[in-house]
GROMACS .gro file of C-alpha atoms in nm:
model
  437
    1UNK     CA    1  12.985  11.787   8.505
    2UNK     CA    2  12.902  11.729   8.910
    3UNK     CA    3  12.692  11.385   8.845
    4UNK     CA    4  12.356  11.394   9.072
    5UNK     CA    5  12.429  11.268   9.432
    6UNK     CA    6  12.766  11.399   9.476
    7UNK     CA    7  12.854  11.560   9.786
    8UNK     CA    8  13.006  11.972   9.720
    9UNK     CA    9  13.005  12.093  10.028
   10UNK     CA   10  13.038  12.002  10.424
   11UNK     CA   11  13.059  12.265  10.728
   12UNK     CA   12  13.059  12.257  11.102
   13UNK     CA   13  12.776  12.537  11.209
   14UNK     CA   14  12.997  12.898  11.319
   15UNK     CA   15  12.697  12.873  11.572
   16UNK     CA   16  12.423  12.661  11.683
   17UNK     CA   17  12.138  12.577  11.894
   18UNK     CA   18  11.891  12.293  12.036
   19UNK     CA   19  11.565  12.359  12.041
   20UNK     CA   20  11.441  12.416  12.387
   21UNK     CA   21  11.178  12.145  12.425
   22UNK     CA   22  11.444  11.923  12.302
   23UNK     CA   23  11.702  11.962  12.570
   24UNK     CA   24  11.603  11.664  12.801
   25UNK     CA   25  11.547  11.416  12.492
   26UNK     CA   26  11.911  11.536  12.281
   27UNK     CA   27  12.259  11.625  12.348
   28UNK     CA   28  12.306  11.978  12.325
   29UNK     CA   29  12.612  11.971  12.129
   30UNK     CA   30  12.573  11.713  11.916
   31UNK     CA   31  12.178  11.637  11.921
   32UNK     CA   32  12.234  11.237  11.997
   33UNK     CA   33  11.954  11.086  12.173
   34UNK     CA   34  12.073  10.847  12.415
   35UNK     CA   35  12.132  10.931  12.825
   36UNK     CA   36  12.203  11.224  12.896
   37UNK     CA   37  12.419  11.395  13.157
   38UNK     CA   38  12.324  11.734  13.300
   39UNK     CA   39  12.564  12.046  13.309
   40UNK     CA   40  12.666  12.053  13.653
   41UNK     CA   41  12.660  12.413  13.657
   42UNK     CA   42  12.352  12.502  13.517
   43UNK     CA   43  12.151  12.208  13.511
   44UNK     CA   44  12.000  12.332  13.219
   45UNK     CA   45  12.188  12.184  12.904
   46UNK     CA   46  12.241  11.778  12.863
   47UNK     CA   47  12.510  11.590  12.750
   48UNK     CA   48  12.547  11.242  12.596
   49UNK     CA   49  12.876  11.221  12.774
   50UNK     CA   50  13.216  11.398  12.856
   51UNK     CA   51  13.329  11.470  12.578
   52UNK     CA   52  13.063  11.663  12.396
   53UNK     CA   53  13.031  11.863  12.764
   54UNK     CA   54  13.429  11.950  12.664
   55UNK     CA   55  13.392  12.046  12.365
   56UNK     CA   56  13.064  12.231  12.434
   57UNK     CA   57  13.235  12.465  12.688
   58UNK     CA   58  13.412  12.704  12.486
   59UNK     CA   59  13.011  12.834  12.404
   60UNK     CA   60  12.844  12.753  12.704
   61UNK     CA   61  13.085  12.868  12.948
   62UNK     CA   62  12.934  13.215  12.960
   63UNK     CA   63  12.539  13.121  12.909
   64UNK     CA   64  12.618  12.840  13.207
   65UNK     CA   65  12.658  13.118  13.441
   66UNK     CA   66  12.324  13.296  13.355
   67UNK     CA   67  12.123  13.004  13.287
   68UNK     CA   68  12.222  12.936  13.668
   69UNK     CA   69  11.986  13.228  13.761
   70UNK     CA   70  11.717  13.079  13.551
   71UNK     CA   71  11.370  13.033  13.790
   72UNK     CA   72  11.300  12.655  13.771
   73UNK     CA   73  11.053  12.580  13.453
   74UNK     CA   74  11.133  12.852  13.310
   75UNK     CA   75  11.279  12.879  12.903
   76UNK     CA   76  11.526  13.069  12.714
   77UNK     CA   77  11.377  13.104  12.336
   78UNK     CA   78  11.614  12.965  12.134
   79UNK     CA   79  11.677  13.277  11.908
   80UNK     CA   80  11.801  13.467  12.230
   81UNK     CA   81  12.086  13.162  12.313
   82UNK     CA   82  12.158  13.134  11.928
   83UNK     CA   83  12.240  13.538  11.958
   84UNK     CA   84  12.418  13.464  12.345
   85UNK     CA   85  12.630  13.227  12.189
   86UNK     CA   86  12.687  13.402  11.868
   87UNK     CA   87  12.772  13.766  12.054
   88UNK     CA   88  12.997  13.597  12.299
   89UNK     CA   89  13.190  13.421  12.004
   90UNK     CA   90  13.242  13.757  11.795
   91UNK     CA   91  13.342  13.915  12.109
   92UNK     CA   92  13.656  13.672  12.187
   93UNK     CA   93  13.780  13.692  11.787
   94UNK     CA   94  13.500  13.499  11.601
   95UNK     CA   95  13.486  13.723  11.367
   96UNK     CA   96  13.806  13.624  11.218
   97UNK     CA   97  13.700  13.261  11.195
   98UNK     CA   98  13.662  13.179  10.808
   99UNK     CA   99  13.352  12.991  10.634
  100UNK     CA  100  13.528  12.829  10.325
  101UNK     CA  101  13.307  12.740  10.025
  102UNK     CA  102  13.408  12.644   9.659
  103UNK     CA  103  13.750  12.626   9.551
  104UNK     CA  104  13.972  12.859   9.799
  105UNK     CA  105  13.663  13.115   9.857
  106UNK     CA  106  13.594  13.208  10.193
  107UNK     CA  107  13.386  13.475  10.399
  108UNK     CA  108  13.339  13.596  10.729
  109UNK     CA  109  13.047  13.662  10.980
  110UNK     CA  110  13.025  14.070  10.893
  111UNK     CA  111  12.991  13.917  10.477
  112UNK     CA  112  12.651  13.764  10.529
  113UNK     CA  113  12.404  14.020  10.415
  114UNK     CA  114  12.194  14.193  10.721
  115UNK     CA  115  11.924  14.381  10.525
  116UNK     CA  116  11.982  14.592  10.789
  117UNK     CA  117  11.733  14.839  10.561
  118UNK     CA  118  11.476  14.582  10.534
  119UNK     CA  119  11.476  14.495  10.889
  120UNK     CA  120  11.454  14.849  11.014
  121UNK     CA  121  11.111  14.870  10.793
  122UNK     CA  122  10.986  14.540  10.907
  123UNK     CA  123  10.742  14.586  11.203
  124UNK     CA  124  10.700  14.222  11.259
  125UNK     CA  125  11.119  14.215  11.254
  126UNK     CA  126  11.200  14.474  11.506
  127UNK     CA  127  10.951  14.383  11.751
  128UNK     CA  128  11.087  14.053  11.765
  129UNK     CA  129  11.470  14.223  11.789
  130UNK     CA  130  11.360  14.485  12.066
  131UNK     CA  131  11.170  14.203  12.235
  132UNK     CA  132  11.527  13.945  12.201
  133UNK     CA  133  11.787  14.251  12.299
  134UNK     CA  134  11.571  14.300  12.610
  135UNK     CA  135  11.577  13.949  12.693
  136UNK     CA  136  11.981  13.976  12.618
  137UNK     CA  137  11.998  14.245  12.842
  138UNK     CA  138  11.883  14.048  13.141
  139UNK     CA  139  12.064  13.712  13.061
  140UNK     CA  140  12.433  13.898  13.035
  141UNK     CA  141  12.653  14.176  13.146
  142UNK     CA  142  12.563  14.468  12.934
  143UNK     CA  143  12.915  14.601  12.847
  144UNK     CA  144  12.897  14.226  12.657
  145UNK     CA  145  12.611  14.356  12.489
  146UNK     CA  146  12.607  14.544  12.137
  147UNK     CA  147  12.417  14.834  12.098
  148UNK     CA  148  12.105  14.802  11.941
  149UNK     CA  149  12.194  14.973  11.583
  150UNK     CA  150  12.481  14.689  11.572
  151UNK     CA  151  12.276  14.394  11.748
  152UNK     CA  152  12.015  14.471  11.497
  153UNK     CA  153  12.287  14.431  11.203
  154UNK     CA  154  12.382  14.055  11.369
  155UNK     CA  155  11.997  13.977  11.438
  156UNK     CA  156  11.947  14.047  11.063
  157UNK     CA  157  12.227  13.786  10.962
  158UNK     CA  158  12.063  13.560  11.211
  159UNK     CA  159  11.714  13.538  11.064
  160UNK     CA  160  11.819  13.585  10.693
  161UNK     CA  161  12.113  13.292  10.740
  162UNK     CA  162  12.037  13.041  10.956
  163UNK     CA  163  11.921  12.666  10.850
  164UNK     CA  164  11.676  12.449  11.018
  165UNK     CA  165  11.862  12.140  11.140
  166UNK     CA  166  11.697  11.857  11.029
  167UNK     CA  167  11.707  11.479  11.125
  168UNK     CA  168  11.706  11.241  10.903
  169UNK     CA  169  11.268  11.219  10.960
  170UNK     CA  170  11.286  11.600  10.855
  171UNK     CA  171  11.228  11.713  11.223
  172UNK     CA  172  11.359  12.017  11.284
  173UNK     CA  173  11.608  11.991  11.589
  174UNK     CA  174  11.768  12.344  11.626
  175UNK     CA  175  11.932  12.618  11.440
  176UNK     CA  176  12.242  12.692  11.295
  177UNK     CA  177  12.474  12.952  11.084
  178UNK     CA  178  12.686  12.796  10.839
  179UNK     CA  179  12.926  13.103  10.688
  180UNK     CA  180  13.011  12.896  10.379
  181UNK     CA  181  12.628  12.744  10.282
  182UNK     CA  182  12.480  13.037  10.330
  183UNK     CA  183  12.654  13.170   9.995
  184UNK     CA  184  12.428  12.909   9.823
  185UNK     CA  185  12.144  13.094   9.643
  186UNK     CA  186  11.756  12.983   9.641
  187UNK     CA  187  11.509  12.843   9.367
  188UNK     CA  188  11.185  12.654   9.383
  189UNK     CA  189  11.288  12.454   9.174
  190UNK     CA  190  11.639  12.337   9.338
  191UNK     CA  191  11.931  12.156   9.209
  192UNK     CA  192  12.114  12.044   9.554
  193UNK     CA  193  11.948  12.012   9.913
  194UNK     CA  194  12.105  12.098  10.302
  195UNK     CA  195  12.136  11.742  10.524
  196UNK     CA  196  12.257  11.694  10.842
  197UNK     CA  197  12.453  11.465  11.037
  198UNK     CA  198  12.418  11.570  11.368
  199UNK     CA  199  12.479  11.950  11.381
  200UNK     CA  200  12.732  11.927  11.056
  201UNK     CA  201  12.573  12.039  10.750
  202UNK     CA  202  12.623  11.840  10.384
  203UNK     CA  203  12.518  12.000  10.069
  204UNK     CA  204  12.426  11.729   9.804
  205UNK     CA  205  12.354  11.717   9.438
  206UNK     CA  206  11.997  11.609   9.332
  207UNK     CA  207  12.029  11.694   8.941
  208UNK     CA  208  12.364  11.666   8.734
  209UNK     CA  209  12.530  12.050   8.651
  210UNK     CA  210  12.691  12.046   8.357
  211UNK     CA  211  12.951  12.301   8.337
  212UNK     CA  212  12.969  12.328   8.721
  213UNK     CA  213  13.001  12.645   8.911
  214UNK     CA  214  12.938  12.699   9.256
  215UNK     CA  215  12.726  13.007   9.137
  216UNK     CA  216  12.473  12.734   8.969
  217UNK     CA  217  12.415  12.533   9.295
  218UNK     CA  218  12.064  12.611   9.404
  219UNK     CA  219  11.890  12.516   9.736
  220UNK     CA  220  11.529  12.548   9.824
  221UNK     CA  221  11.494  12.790  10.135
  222UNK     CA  222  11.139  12.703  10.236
  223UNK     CA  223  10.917  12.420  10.210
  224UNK     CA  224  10.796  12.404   9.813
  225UNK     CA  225  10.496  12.190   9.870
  226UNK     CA  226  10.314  12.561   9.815
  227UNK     CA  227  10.172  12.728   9.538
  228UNK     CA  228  10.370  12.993   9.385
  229UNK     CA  229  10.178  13.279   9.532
  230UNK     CA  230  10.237  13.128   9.887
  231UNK     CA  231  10.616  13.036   9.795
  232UNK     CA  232  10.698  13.394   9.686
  233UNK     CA  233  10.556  13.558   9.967
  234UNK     CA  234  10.697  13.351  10.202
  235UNK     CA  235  11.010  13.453  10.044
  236UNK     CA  236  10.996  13.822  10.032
  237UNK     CA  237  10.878  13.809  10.424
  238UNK     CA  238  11.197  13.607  10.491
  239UNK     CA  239  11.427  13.673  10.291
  240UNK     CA  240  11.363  13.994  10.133
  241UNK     CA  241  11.330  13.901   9.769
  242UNK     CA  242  11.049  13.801   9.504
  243UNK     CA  243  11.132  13.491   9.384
  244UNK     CA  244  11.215  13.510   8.978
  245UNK     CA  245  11.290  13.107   8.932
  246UNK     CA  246  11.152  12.921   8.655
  247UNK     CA  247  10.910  12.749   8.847
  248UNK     CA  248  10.768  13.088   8.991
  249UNK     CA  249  10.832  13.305   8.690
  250UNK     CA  250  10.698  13.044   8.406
  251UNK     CA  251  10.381  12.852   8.304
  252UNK     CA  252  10.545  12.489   8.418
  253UNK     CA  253  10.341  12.216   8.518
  254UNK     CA  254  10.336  12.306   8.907
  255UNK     CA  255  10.123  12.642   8.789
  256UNK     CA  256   9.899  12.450   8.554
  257UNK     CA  257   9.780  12.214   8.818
  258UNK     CA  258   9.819  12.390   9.151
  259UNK     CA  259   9.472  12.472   9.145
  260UNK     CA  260   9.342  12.283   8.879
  261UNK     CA  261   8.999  12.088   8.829
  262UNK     CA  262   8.898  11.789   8.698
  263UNK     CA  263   8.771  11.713   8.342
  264UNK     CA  264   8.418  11.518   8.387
  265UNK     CA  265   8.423  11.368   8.045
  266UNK     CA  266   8.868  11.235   7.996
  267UNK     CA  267   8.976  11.309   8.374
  268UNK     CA  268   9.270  11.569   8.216
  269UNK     CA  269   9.362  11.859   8.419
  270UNK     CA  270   9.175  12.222   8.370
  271UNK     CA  271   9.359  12.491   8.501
  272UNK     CA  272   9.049  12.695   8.605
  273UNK     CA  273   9.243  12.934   8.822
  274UNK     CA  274   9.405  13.038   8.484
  275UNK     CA  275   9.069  13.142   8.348
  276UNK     CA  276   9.012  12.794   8.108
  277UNK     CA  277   8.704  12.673   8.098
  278UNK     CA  278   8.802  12.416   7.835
  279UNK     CA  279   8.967  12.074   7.858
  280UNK     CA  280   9.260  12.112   7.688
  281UNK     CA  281   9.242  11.736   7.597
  282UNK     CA  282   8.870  11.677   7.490
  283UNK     CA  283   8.751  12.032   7.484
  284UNK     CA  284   8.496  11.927   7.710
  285UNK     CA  285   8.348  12.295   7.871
  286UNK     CA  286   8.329  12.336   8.216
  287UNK     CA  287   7.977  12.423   8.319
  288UNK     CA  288   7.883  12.802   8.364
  289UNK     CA  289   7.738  12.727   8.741
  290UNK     CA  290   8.089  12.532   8.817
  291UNK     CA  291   8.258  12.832   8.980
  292UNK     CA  292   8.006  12.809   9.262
  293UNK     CA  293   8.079  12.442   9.359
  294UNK     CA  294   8.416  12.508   9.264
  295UNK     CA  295   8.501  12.798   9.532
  296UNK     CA  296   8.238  12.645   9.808
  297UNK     CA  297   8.513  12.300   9.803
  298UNK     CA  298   8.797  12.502   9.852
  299UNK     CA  299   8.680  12.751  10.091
  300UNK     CA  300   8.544  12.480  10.282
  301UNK     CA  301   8.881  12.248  10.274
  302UNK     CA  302   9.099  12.554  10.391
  303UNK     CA  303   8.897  12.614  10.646
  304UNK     CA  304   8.932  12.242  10.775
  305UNK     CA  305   9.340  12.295  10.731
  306UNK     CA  306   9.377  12.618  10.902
  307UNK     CA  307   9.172  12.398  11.154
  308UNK     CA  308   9.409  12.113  11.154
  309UNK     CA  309   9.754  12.355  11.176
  310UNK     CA  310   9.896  12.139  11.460
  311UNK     CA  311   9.706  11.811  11.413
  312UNK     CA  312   9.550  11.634  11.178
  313UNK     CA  313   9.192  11.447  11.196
  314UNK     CA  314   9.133  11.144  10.954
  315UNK     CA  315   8.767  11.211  10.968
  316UNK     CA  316   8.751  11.608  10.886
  317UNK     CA  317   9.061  11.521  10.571
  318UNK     CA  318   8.811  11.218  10.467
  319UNK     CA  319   8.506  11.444  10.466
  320UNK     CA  320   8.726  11.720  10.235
  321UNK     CA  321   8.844  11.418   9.982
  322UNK     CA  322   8.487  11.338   9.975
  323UNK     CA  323   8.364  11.697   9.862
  324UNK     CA  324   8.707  11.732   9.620
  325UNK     CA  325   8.620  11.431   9.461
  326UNK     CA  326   8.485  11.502   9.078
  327UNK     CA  327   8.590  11.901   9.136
  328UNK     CA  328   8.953  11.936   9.173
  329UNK     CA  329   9.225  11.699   8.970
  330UNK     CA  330   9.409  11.445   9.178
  331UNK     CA  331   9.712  11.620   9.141
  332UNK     CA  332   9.601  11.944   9.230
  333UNK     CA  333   9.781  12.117   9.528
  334UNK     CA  334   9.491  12.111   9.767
  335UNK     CA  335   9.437  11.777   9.707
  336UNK     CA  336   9.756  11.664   9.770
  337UNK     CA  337   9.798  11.859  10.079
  338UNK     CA  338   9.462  11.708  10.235
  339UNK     CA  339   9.588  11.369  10.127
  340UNK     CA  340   9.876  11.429  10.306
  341UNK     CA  341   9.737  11.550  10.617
  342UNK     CA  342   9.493  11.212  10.564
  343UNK     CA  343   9.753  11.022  10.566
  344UNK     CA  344   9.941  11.156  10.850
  345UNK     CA  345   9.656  11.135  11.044
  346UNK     CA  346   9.588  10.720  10.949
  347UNK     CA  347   9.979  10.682  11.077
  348UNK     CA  348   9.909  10.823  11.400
  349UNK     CA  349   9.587  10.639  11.439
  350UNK     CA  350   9.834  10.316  11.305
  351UNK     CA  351   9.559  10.305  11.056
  352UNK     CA  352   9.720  10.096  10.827
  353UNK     CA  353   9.493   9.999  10.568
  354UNK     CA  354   9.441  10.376  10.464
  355UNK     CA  355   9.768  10.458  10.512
  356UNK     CA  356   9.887  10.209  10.250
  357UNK     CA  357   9.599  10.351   9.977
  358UNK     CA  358   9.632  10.755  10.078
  359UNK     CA  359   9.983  10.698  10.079
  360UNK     CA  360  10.029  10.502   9.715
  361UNK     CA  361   9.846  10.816   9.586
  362UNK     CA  362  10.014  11.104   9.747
  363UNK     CA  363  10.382  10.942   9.588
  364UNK     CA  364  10.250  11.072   9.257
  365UNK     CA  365  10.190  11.428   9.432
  366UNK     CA  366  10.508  11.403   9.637
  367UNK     CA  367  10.692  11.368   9.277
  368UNK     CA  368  10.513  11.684   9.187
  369UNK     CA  369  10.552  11.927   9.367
  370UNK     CA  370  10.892  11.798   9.568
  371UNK     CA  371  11.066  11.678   9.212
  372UNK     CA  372  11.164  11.273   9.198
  373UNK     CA  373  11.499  11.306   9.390
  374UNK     CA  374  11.362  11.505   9.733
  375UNK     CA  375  11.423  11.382  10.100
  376UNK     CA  376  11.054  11.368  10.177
  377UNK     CA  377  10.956  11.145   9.916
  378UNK     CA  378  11.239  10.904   9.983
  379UNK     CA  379  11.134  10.947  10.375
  380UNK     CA  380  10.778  10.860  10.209
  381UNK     CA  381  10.839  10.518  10.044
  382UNK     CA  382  11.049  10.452  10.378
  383UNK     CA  383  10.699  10.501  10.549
  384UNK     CA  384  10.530  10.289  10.312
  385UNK     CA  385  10.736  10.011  10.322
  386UNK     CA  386  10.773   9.996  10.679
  387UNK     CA  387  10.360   9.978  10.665
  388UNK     CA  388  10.413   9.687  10.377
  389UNK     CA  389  10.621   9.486  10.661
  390UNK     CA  390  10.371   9.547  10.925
  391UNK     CA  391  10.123   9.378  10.709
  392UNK     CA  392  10.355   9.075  10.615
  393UNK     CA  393  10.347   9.236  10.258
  394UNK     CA  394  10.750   9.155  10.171
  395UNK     CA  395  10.778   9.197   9.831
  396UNK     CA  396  10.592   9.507   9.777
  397UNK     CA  397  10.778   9.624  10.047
  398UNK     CA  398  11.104   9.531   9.917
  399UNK     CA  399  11.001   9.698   9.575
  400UNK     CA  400  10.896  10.065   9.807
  401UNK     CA  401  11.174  10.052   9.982
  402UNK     CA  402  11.420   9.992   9.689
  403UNK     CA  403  11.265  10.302   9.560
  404UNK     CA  404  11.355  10.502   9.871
  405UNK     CA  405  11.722  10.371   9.875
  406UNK     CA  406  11.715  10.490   9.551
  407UNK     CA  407  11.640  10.877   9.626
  408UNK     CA  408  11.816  10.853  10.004
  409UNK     CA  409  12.113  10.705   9.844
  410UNK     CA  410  12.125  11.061   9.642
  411UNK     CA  411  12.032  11.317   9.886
  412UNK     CA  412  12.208  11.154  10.163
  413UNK     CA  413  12.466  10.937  10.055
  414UNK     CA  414  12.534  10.569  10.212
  415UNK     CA  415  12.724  10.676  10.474
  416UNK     CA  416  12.485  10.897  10.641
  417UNK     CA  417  12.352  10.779  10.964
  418UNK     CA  418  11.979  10.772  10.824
  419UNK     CA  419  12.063  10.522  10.554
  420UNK     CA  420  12.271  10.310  10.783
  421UNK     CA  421  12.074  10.242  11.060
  422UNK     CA  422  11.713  10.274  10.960
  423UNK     CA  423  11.690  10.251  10.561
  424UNK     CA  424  11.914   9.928  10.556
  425UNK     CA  425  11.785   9.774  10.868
  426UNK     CA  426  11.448   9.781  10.671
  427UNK     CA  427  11.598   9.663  10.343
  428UNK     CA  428  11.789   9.356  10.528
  429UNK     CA  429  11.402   9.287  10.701
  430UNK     CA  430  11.284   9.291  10.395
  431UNK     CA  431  11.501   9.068  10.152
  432UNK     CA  432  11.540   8.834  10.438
  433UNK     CA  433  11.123   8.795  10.450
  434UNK     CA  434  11.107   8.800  10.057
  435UNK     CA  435  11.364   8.597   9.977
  436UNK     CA  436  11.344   8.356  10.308
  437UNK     CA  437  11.684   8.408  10.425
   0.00000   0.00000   0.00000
């Protein structure tokens, strides 16, 4: 048995890339934030010092020399230099370089899958590959450059196989191919998750496998705080497949209250999307005019968050709890998301107050829909408690942020940067305060 938190696999990326509005804040090799040197030669790329410019060379040698001829202001999108890089490596013998995984298994660039097929039938797909080869065209020699049959067979590995990197605040930094991970097969309902320290990815244990096999290890490949209809299409416009997990393919208790209501008479979860109109609990029957009220709340609340995409307004997420409240069940999905817009919102505002009572009621959804050993909701009782020491609150913050060492100390281990220098410089504030040290 591999005991949950154990760390099975760790990688350098075959290829990576900082995101572009990143480059003057992080180091583009190693995506430190400190000061930063520019390349000399392009001006372009930063560097936290020397040595990650060294290192960095052997990739941005050839991009240095056309990012020189870059107008000032003016970006590269980040897929293009991910493909730069990655074309320019194959081309001087990449393509022998090995991505080990499990016990002496290996594969090579050419082995991740290309659904070359799919691609070719994806309008969305090949407008974004015609539109990145001409961009290619103009940024390097062409005799560098594949033709388009075979730059559409590496553009499929690209979008198919490449992670988000993630800090340890879940913000996504760049992107990266990691030859080895990628083997790692998908479910909703995971049993391992990807971290990163720095660009180097770590995959972690979050539920003990008996019997292990690297065959069981299961990541999730998109965000899961979704309902199932949104997960699996997500899935078969990314990836190419319909999603046959557990959680999507059977009546668990993510599908019963994803879009449940709220019994009037016990407070018990009705899931009225399934067609009940009885509480399963008190057999108390939902009212034959319900429907009405019903789809009016939830038309109007996903208006409001197709409204709030890129920012969310404490006000218009108050006005939606207000109008949920009585009609859907706490722990339904859209009630979870709009607290969790709400309470994103009241940290931006430094809203504390709400923060602290959205945020004690979204843990509950958090352990939901995320499962009780997740990133975010460890990154969540970090939040909280750091909220709890604003307010001079030190032993309830103590107890919330014992509960994220708890889930950090699985997902990312002890020695991870994250837990190092935030999670225990929090802890140590907050014994010392509790205890009077």
């Amino acid at each position: 048995m591999i005991k949950c938190g154990t760390s099975i696999h760790m990688e350098k990326p075959f290829v990576h890339v900082l995101s572009s509005h990143l480059r003057n804040q992080k180091c583009d090799h190693c995506y430190a934030e400190r000061e930063l040197l520019s390349c000399s030669g392009c001006r372009y790329v930063k560097y936290c010092d020397k040595s990650c410019q060294k290192s960095a060379w052997s990739y941005h040698k050839n991009e240095c020399i056309n990012l020189r001829k870059l107008p000032s202001g003016k970006e590269v999108p980040n897929t293009a230099r991910l493909l730069l890089r990655l074309i320019t490596k194959l081309k001087k013998g990449g393509e022998q370089e090995k991505g080990n995984y499990d016990k002496n298994k290996f594969r090579f660039f050419k082995d991740l899958q290309s659904h070359y097929s799919q691609i070719k039938e994806d309008n969305k797909r090949m407008e974004h590959a015609v539109s990145l080869y001409g961009v290619l065209k103009g940024f390097m020699e062409e005799n560098n450059l594949p033709n388009f049959s075979e730059f559409t067979g590496i553009y499929g590995r690209v979008v198919v196989n490449s992670f988000n990197i993630l800090d340890g605040d879940m913000n996504n930094l760049g992107t990266g191919i990691y030859l080895g991970a990628s083997t790692i097969d998908h479910s909703c309902e995971p049993n391992a998750v990807a971290v990163f320290s720095g660009t180097s990815i770590t995959i972690r244990t979050i539920k003990d496998i008996p019997e292990f096999k690297w065959s069981k290890v299961r990541i999730c490949y998109i965000d899961s705080f979704k309902s199932t209809e949104e997960r699996r299409s997500a899935l078969l416009e990314q990836y190419y497949f319909l999603c046959d997990c557990p959680r999507c393919n059977s009546l668990t208790k993510h599908n019963v209250l994803e879009a449940s209501v709220e019994c009037q008479k016990c407070f018990s979860s009705i899931s009225y999307h399934k067609g009940e109109s009885k509480c399963p609990s008190c057999s108390w029957e939902v009212p034959v005019d319900f429907s009405k009220v019903y789809f009016e709340v939830v038309n109007f609340t996903n208006e409001q968050h197709e409204r709030m995409n890129t920012i969310a307004y404490l006000d218009a997420c108050k006005v939606c709890l207000s109008k949920q409240k009585d009609i859907l069940h706490k722990n339904s999905l859209l009630y979870v998301k709009t607290m969790d817009l709400a309470f994103e919102a009241s940290l931006q505002l430094n809203k504390w107050d709400d923060a602290l009572s959205l945020g004690d009621q979204l843990s509950d959804g958090y352990r939901i829909y995320y499962g009780n050993t997740h990133p975010v909701l460890g990154l969540h009782y970090m939040k909280l408690g750091k909220i709890l020491l604003l307010k001079n609150e030190f032993e309830k913050a103590l107890e919330t942020l014992e509960k994220a060492e708890t889930i950090i100390k699985i997902t990312h281990g002890t020695e991870h940067e994250f837990y190092r220098t935030q999670l225990y410089r929090l802890l140590f504030e907050a014994k010392s305060a509790a205890y009077g040290l």
